[in-house]
Coordinates of C-alpha atoms and ligand atoms in Angstrom, one line a residue:
M13 CA 0.6 66.0 -24.6
K14 CA 1.7 63.5 -21.9
I15 CA -1.0 61.7 -19.7
L16 CA -0.4 59.8 -16.7
T17 CA -2.6 56.9 -16.2
I18 CA -3.2 55.5 -12.8
V19 CA -4.6 51.3 -12.5
G20 CA -4.2 49.4 -9.8
A21 CA -7.6 47.3 -9.7
R22 CA -8.8 44.4 -12.6
P23 CA -11.4 46.7 -14.1
Q24 CA -9.3 49.4 -14.4
I25 CA -6.7 47.3 -16.3
I26 CA -9.4 46.1 -18.6
K27 CA -10.8 50.1 -18.6
A28 CA -7.4 51.4 -19.8
A29 CA -6.7 49.1 -22.7
A30 CA -9.1 50.8 -24.3
L31 CA -7.9 54.4 -24.0
S32 CA -4.4 52.5 -24.7
R33 CA -5.2 51.2 -28.3
A34 CA -6.9 54.5 -28.8
I35 CA -3.8 57.0 -27.7
R36 CA -1.4 53.9 -30.0
T37 CA -3.8 53.6 -32.8
H38 CA -4.9 56.8 -33.7
F39 CA -3.4 60.0 -31.5
S40 CA 0.7 58.5 -31.0
G41 CA 2.0 61.4 -32.6
Q42 CA -0.2 63.8 -30.0
I43 CA -0.7 62.2 -26.9
K44 CA 2.7 60.5 -24.3
E45 CA 1.0 58.2 -21.8
T46 CA 2.5 56.9 -18.9
I47 CA 1.3 54.0 -17.4
L48 CA 1.4 53.9 -13.6
H49 CA 0.1 50.4 -11.4
T50 CA -0.2 50.8 -8.3
G51 CA -0.2 47.1 -6.9
Q52 CA -3.7 47.0 -5.5
H53 CA -4.1 43.7 -8.1
Y54 CA -0.8 42.1 -7.7
D55 CA -1.9 38.3 -8.4
A56 CA -1.4 37.2 -12.2
N57 CA -4.6 36.7 -12.4
M58 CA -5.9 39.4 -11.1
S59 CA -3.1 41.9 -13.0
Q60 CA -0.2 40.5 -15.1
V61 CA -3.2 38.5 -17.3
F62 CA -4.9 41.6 -18.5
F63 CA -1.9 43.3 -20.0
D64 CA -0.7 40.1 -21.3
E65 CA -4.3 39.4 -23.2
L66 CA -5.7 43.0 -23.7
E67 CA -2.3 44.4 -25.7
I68 CA -1.9 47.1 -22.6
P69 CA 1.9 48.1 -23.0
A70 CA 3.7 46.9 -19.7
P71 CA 2.9 49.3 -16.7
D72 CA 5.8 51.9 -17.2
I73 CA 5.7 52.3 -12.7
N74 CA 4.9 49.8 -10.4
L75 CA 4.2 51.1 -6.9
N76 CA 3.6 47.2 -5.5
I77 CA 1.5 48.9 -2.6
G78 CA -0.6 45.6 -2.5
S79 CA -3.5 45.1 0.2
A80 CA -4.0 46.8 3.2
S81 CA -6.2 49.1 5.5
H82 CA -8.1 51.5 3.4
G83 CA -6.0 54.1 5.2
K84 CA -2.1 52.6 5.1
Q85 CA -3.1 51.6 1.6
T86 CA -4.2 55.1 0.0
A87 CA -1.7 57.0 2.1
Q88 CA 1.0 54.7 0.4
M89 CA -0.2 54.8 -3.3
I90 CA -0.9 58.5 -2.4
Q91 CA 2.8 59.1 -1.7
G92 CA 4.5 57.2 -4.3
I93 CA 2.5 59.1 -7.6
E94 CA 2.9 62.0 -5.4
A95 CA 6.8 61.1 -6.3
E96 CA 6.6 60.4 -10.1
L97 CA 4.3 62.8 -10.5
E98 CA 6.7 65.3 -9.3
K99 CA 8.9 63.9 -12.2
L100 CA 6.5 63.2 -15.1
R101 CA 4.7 66.5 -14.4
P102 CA 2.2 65.3 -16.9
D103 CA -0.8 67.4 -18.5
Y104 CA -3.2 65.5 -17.1
L105 CA -3.5 62.7 -14.6
V106 CA -6.0 60.1 -16.0
L107 CA -8.0 58.7 -13.7
Y108 CA -10.2 55.2 -13.6
G109 CA -13.8 54.5 -11.5
D110 CA -13.4 54.3 -7.9
T111 CA -11.1 52.5 -6.3
N112 CA -8.3 53.3 -3.8
S113 CA -6.2 53.6 -6.7
T114 CA -8.0 56.6 -8.0
L115 CA -8.9 58.2 -4.9
A116 CA -5.1 57.6 -4.6
G117 CA -4.6 59.5 -7.6
A118 CA -7.2 62.4 -7.1
I119 CA -5.4 63.6 -3.8
S120 CA -2.2 63.3 -4.9
A121 CA -2.4 66.0 -8.6
A122 CA -5.1 67.5 -7.0
K123 CA -2.8 69.1 -4.2
M124 CA -0.1 69.6 -6.9
R125 CA -2.7 71.5 -9.2
I126 CA -2.3 69.1 -11.5
P127 CA -5.7 68.3 -14.4
I128 CA -7.5 65.4 -13.1
V129 CA -10.1 63.2 -16.0
H130 CA -11.9 61.1 -14.6
I131 CA -13.2 58.3 -17.0
E132 CA -16.8 57.4 -16.0
A133 CA -17.8 60.1 -13.7
G134 CA -21.2 60.4 -12.4
L135 CA -22.2 57.0 -11.2
R136 CA -24.1 57.2 -7.8
S137 CA -24.7 54.4 -5.9
F138 CA -26.4 57.0 -2.5
N139 CA -24.6 54.4 -0.9
K140 CA -22.3 56.3 1.6
S141 CA -21.8 53.0 3.5
M142 CA -19.7 51.8 0.2
P143 CA -16.5 52.9 0.1
E144 CA -16.5 53.2 -3.9
E145 CA -19.3 55.7 -3.1
V146 CA -17.2 58.3 -0.6
N147 CA -13.9 58.0 -3.5
R148 CA -16.2 58.7 -6.5
I149 CA -17.7 61.9 -5.2
M150 CA -14.0 62.7 -3.8
C151 CA -12.9 62.6 -7.7
D152 CA -15.5 63.8 -9.2
H153 CA -15.2 66.7 -7.4
A154 CA -11.6 67.2 -7.8
S155 CA -11.7 67.0 -11.4
T156 CA -11.0 69.2 -14.8
L157 CA -12.2 66.8 -17.2
L158 CA -15.1 64.4 -16.3
F159 CA -16.2 61.8 -19.0
V160 CA -19.8 60.4 -17.9
P161 CA -21.0 57.4 -19.7
T162 CA -24.9 57.0 -19.3
P163 CA -27.9 59.8 -19.0
A164 CA -28.1 58.9 -14.8
G165 CA -24.3 59.8 -13.9
M166 CA -24.9 63.9 -16.2
N167 CA -27.9 63.7 -14.1
N168 CA -26.4 63.3 -11.0
L169 CA -23.4 65.8 -11.6
S170 CA -26.0 67.9 -12.3
K171 CA -27.8 68.1 -9.2
E172 CA -24.6 68.2 -7.3
G173 CA -23.7 71.7 -8.4
F174 CA -21.6 70.7 -12.3
N175 CA -23.2 72.9 -14.9
L176 CA -23.4 70.7 -18.1
H177 CA -22.9 73.0 -20.1
A178 CA -19.6 74.6 -18.9
T179 CA -17.6 76.2 -21.7
A180 CA -13.9 75.8 -22.3
P181 CA -11.4 76.9 -20.8
F182 CA -12.1 74.1 -18.1
T183 CA -10.3 74.5 -14.6
S184 CA -11.4 72.6 -11.5
D185 CA -13.5 75.1 -11.0
N186 CA -14.9 75.2 -14.0
P187 CA -15.0 71.5 -14.7
G188 CA -15.8 70.6 -18.3
V189 CA -18.7 67.2 -18.3
F190 CA -18.8 64.7 -21.2
H191 CA -21.5 62.8 -21.9
C192 CA -19.3 59.3 -24.2
G193 CA -20.6 56.3 -23.5
D194 CA -19.1 53.3 -21.8
I195 CA -15.1 52.8 -22.2
M196 CA -15.7 48.9 -20.7
F197 CA -18.1 48.6 -24.5
D198 CA -15.2 49.7 -26.4
N199 CA -13.8 46.6 -25.4
L200 CA -16.5 44.3 -26.0
V201 CA -16.4 45.4 -29.5
Y202 CA -13.5 45.0 -30.2
F203 CA -12.0 42.1 -28.8
S204 CA -15.6 39.9 -28.4
E205 CA -14.4 38.0 -31.9
L206 CA -10.9 37.2 -30.8
A207 CA -12.5 35.8 -28.3
E208 CA -14.4 33.1 -29.9
K209 CA -11.5 32.1 -31.5
R210 CA -8.5 32.7 -28.4
S211 CA -10.7 30.6 -25.6
D212 CA -11.7 27.5 -25.4
I213 CA -13.8 28.1 -22.2
I214 CA -17.1 27.0 -22.2
S215 CA -15.8 23.4 -24.2
R216 CA -12.9 23.1 -21.7
L217 CA -15.3 23.6 -18.9
G218 CA -18.0 21.3 -20.5
L219 CA -20.7 23.8 -20.5
T220 CA -23.4 24.1 -23.4
D221 CA -25.1 27.2 -24.4
G222 CA -27.6 28.8 -22.1
N223 CA -27.6 26.0 -19.4
F224 CA -25.1 28.0 -17.1
V225 CA -25.7 31.1 -14.7
L226 CA -22.7 33.5 -14.2
C227 CA -21.9 34.6 -10.8
T228 CA -19.2 36.9 -9.5
I229 CA -19.6 38.4 -5.7
H230 CA -16.5 40.5 -4.7
R231 CA -18.0 43.5 -2.7
D232 CA -17.2 43.4 0.9
N233 CA -21.1 43.8 2.6
N234 CA -21.4 40.7 0.8
T235 CA -18.3 39.2 1.9
D236 CA -17.6 40.1 5.0
I237 CA -21.2 40.0 6.1
P238 CA -21.5 36.3 6.8
E239 CA -25.9 36.4 6.2
R240 CA -25.4 38.5 3.6
L241 CA -23.0 35.2 2.0
S242 CA -24.6 33.1 2.9
A243 CA -28.2 33.3 1.8
I244 CA -26.8 34.5 -1.5
F245 CA -24.2 31.0 -2.5
S246 CA -28.0 29.6 -0.6
A247 CA -29.7 30.9 -3.6
M248 CA -27.0 29.9 -6.5
I249 CA -27.3 25.6 -4.3
R250 CA -31.6 26.7 -5.2
I251 CA -31.4 27.6 -8.6
A252 CA -29.1 24.6 -9.5
D253 CA -30.9 22.5 -8.2
T254 CA -34.6 23.9 -8.9
Y255 CA -33.8 24.5 -12.3
G256 CA -31.1 22.1 -13.6
Q257 CA -28.6 24.6 -14.3
Q258 CA -25.0 24.6 -13.9
I259 CA -23.6 27.7 -11.4
V260 CA -20.1 28.7 -12.8
I261 CA -17.9 30.9 -10.2
P262 CA -15.0 33.2 -11.4
L263 CA -14.0 34.1 -7.8
H264 CA -12.8 37.2 -6.4
P265 CA -9.5 35.4 -4.1
R266 CA -11.1 37.8 -1.7
T267 CA -14.3 36.5 -2.0
S268 CA -11.6 32.9 -1.9
K269 CA -10.1 33.4 1.4
L270 CA -13.2 34.8 3.2
L271 CA -15.6 32.2 2.3
P272 CA -14.7 29.1 4.7
E273 CA -14.9 31.4 7.8
M274 CA -17.7 33.1 6.3
L275 CA -20.3 30.2 5.5
P276 CA -21.9 27.9 8.1
G277 CA -20.2 24.3 7.8
K278 CA -22.3 22.7 6.3
L279 CA -23.3 25.3 4.0
Y280 CA -19.4 25.8 2.7
E281 CA -19.8 21.4 2.3
K282 CA -22.2 21.3 0.3
L283 CA -21.4 24.0 -1.8
M284 CA -17.4 22.6 -2.4
N285 CA -19.2 19.3 -3.0
H286 CA -21.9 20.9 -5.4
T287 CA -21.9 19.1 -9.2
S288 CA -23.8 22.0 -11.0
I289 CA -21.8 24.3 -9.3
R290 CA -18.5 25.1 -10.5
I291 CA -16.1 27.4 -8.7
I292 CA -13.0 28.5 -10.4
P293 CA -10.2 30.9 -9.6
P294 CA -10.8 34.2 -11.7
V295 CA -10.3 33.8 -15.6
S296 CA -9.0 36.5 -18.4
Y297 CA -11.0 39.4 -19.6
L298 CA -11.6 36.9 -23.3
E299 CA -12.5 34.2 -21.2
M300 CA -14.6 36.2 -19.0
I301 CA -17.1 37.5 -22.4
L302 CA -17.7 34.3 -23.2
L303 CA -18.7 33.2 -20.3
E304 CA -21.0 36.5 -20.2
K305 CA -22.2 35.3 -23.8
H306 CA -23.0 32.0 -23.5
C307 CA -24.4 32.4 -19.6
S308 CA -28.7 31.8 -19.8
Q309 CA -28.2 34.9 -16.6
V310 CA -26.0 36.9 -14.6
L311 CA -25.8 38.0 -10.8
T312 CA -23.3 39.5 -9.7
D313 CA -22.0 42.6 -7.2
S314 CA -19.3 43.8 -9.5
G315 CA -19.7 47.0 -11.5
G316 CA -18.5 45.9 -14.7
V317 CA -19.9 43.0 -15.1
Q318 CA -23.3 43.9 -14.8
K319 CA -22.7 46.2 -17.6
E320 CA -21.7 43.2 -19.8
A321 CA -24.7 41.3 -19.3
Y322 CA -26.5 43.6 -20.8
F323 CA -23.9 44.5 -23.5
F324 CA -24.4 40.3 -24.2
Q325 CA -28.5 40.7 -23.9
K326 CA -28.7 38.8 -20.4
P327 CA -30.6 39.3 -17.8
L328 CA -29.3 40.6 -14.6
I329 CA -30.0 39.4 -11.1
V330 CA -27.6 42.5 -8.7
A331 CA -27.0 41.0 -5.6
R332 CA -26.6 44.3 -3.8
P333 CA -28.9 47.0 -1.9
E334 CA -29.0 49.3 -5.1
T335 CA -26.7 50.0 -8.4
E336 CA -25.2 53.1 -10.2
W337 CA -26.7 51.5 -13.7
I338 CA -29.4 52.3 -13.1
E339 CA -31.0 52.6 -17.0
I340 CA -30.5 48.5 -17.0
I341 CA -33.2 48.2 -13.7
H342 CA -35.4 50.4 -15.5
N343 CA -35.5 48.9 -18.8
G344 CA -36.8 45.8 -17.3
A345 CA -33.3 44.1 -17.7
G346 CA -31.9 43.8 -14.1
I347 CA -33.4 43.3 -11.2
I348 CA -32.7 44.4 -7.6
A349 CA -32.0 40.9 -5.6
N350 CA -29.8 42.5 -3.1
A351 CA -28.7 39.9 -0.7
Y352 CA -32.5 37.6 -0.8
E353 CA -32.3 33.9 -0.9
D354 CA -35.7 34.4 -2.1
K355 CA -35.5 37.6 -4.2
I356 CA -32.2 36.1 -6.2
C357 CA -34.4 33.1 -6.8
S358 CA -38.1 34.6 -8.1
A359 CA -35.5 37.2 -10.4
F360 CA -33.8 33.8 -11.8
E361 CA -37.7 32.5 -12.6
H362 CA -38.8 35.7 -13.8
F363 CA -36.4 36.3 -16.2
S364 CA -37.1 32.1 -17.4
R365 CA -40.0 33.0 -18.4
I366 CA -39.8 36.3 -20.0
G367 CA -38.1 37.8 -23.2
L368 CA -36.4 40.8 -22.7
E369 CA -35.4 44.1 -24.8
F370 CA -31.8 45.8 -24.5
P371 CA -32.3 49.6 -26.3
S372 CA -28.8 51.0 -26.3
I373 CA -27.0 52.8 -23.3
F374 CA -23.9 52.6 -23.6
G375 CA -23.1 54.4 -26.6
D376 CA -21.2 53.3 -29.7
G377 CA -17.8 51.0 -28.7
N378 CA -15.9 55.3 -29.3
A379 CA -15.9 56.3 -26.2
A380 CA -12.3 56.2 -26.2
H381 CA -11.5 57.5 -29.7
F382 CA -13.8 60.9 -28.3
I383 CA -11.6 61.0 -24.6
C384 CA -8.9 61.6 -26.4
S385 CA -10.5 63.8 -29.1
Q386 CA -11.5 66.0 -26.2
L387 CA -8.2 65.7 -23.9
L388 CA -6.4 67.5 -27.6
N389 CA -9.6 69.9 -28.2
N390 CA -9.5 71.1 -24.3
S391 CA -5.5 71.6 -23.9
E392 CA -4.8 75.0 -24.8
R393 CA -1.1 73.9 -25.2
Y394 CA -1.8 71.1 -28.7
Ligands
UD1_498 C1 -10.7 46.9 -5.7 C2 -11.9 47.9 -5.4 C3 -13.2 47.7 -5.3 C4 -13.3 46.8 -6.9 C5 -12.6 45.8 -6.9 C6 -12.4 45.1 -8.7 C7 -11.2 49.6 -3.0 C8 -11.7 50.0 -2.2 N1 -11.9 48.6 -3.9 O1 -11.6 46.0 -4.2 O2 -13.8 48.9 -6.0 O3 -14.7 46.8 -7.3 O4 -11.1 45.7 -7.1 O5 -12.2 43.8 -8.1 O6 -10.6 50.5 -3.8 N2 -6.5 40.3 -3.4 C9 -5.9 39.2 -3.7 N3 -5.0 39.1 -4.6 C10 -5.0 40.4 -5.2 C11 -5.5 41.4 -5.2 C12 -6.6 40.9 -3.7 O7 -5.7 38.4 -2.7 O8 -4.6 40.1 -6.6 C13 -6.8 40.4 -1.3 C14 -6.9 40.0 -0.2 O9 -6.8 39.8 0.9 C15 -6.7 41.7 -0.2 C16 -8.8 41.2 -0.7 O10 -8.5 40.8 -1.6 O11 -7.4 41.8 1.1 C17 -9.6 42.8 -0.9 O12 -8.6 43.2 -2.1 P1 -8.6 45.5 -2.4 O13 -7.6 45.0 -4.4 O14 -9.0 45.5 -1.2 O15 -10.4 45.4 -2.3 P2 -11.2 44.6 -3.8 O16 -12.5 44.0 -3.1 O17 -10.2 43.6 -4.7
UDP499 N1 -13.3 39.8 -15.0 C1 -12.6 39.5 -15.4 N2 -12.0 38.1 -14.7 C2 -12.8 37.2 -13.9 C3 -14.3 38.5 -13.1 C4 -14.4 39.5 -14.2 O1 -11.7 39.4 -16.5 O2 -12.4 36.2 -13.2 C5 -13.4 41.1 -15.7 C6 -14.9 41.4 -16.3 O3 -15.4 41.1 -17.7 C7 -14.9 43.4 -15.8 C8 -14.3 43.3 -14.9 O4 -13.5 42.3 -15.1 O5 -14.8 43.4 -17.6 C9 -15.4 44.1 -13.7 O6 -14.4 43.9 -12.6 P1 -14.3 43.1 -11.2 O7 -16.3 42.3 -11.5 O8 -13.5 42.9 -10.4 O9 -14.7 44.7 -10.2 P2 -15.5 45.9 -10.5 O10 -16.3 46.5 -11.7 O11 -17.0 45.6 -9.8 O12 -15.6 47.2 -10.0

């Protein structure tokens, strides 16, 4: 079986590591994977570092599209992907998540009648002003096989008319929907121990276990709206001042670029000169999971980091108006604080006082193996 996998943004490279590993270790005789990198993320610390560290084969094709407006970026990707699909004619196109690279892949393959496999299907924020919400809905509705990480995702698809009990042969008009757990969890299970051996980030940054809050911020409705960005960073300063916590912020390049112009001058200066706030460049995956493992709480607007906080049993403060990972909130392990300074601080205070439980939500770490088995089961030729 020939599959073409599309990656482009950091989290997709990380997710692709799990599938590539499963193919390499269990299915190398049956599945041949080709990896296409759109080049949506291109800084070494947003792309290459993950190929090196997570043992992913180098991309066979790199379109080097880079940054641009949504329309221009997506259109250039479609052109490039279409040409490669034409050459390769894979049995399946494999797409992850909800970025512009996902959307471009979905449009290209749907028009060429190449079956789409969508991994991380079914997630919804119910907020179509998020570019990702539009991308994921369009991708789900063009897919032939949908792999869904959570019960909420299955429920969302059912409400949109997907038949969760459809039977093979699957097509884009009769798609197969599978609840399979979260492929990011596969990586945590695999890399958790290794991270402790390979990285000294905790001692290098002079951190102590449970004494720092890990923060990541990159969503456009936070980075591009000065009031929201100011409220979030003011909350970080207040938590550092009031609770004696260090704040560690591996900063996404989008946020780095916008921070000086979006924050009021005084706030920016205070942030930059604060002795307990550590703004650092994006870190590698192994470093990131160590930060997640040793922090006290996580404040984030990232999709992946929300889940990883739960895996490591850390309280989660969501700096968004809503989340797709609604099970975390229902279990009491996360609070949606949006971009409200007071709400973020009171969430921190709340979690400092209470103990939490973290029942399993995201599967057993074998999502990639399950996905590969289903690809083979559902193709008559293999
Ligand atoms: C993209 C995804 C988002 C995902 C995030 C993961 C879309 C619409 N958004 O957001 O869903 O959560 O990736 O991190 O697909 N930049 C660099 N270097 C890079 C990459 C980006 O400097 O290697 C800067 C550029 O100024 C660029 C900006 O970041 O304009 C935004 O990059 P882009 O890929 O368009 O969106 P993200 O915000 O990264
Ligand atoms: N991540 C990383 N280094 C960082 C920040 C995040 O390796 O400096 C990892 C993180 O552990 C998770 C993924 O990147 O696996 C999440 O990606 P991101 O927050 O960029 O995107 P999202 O998940 O919101 O789409």
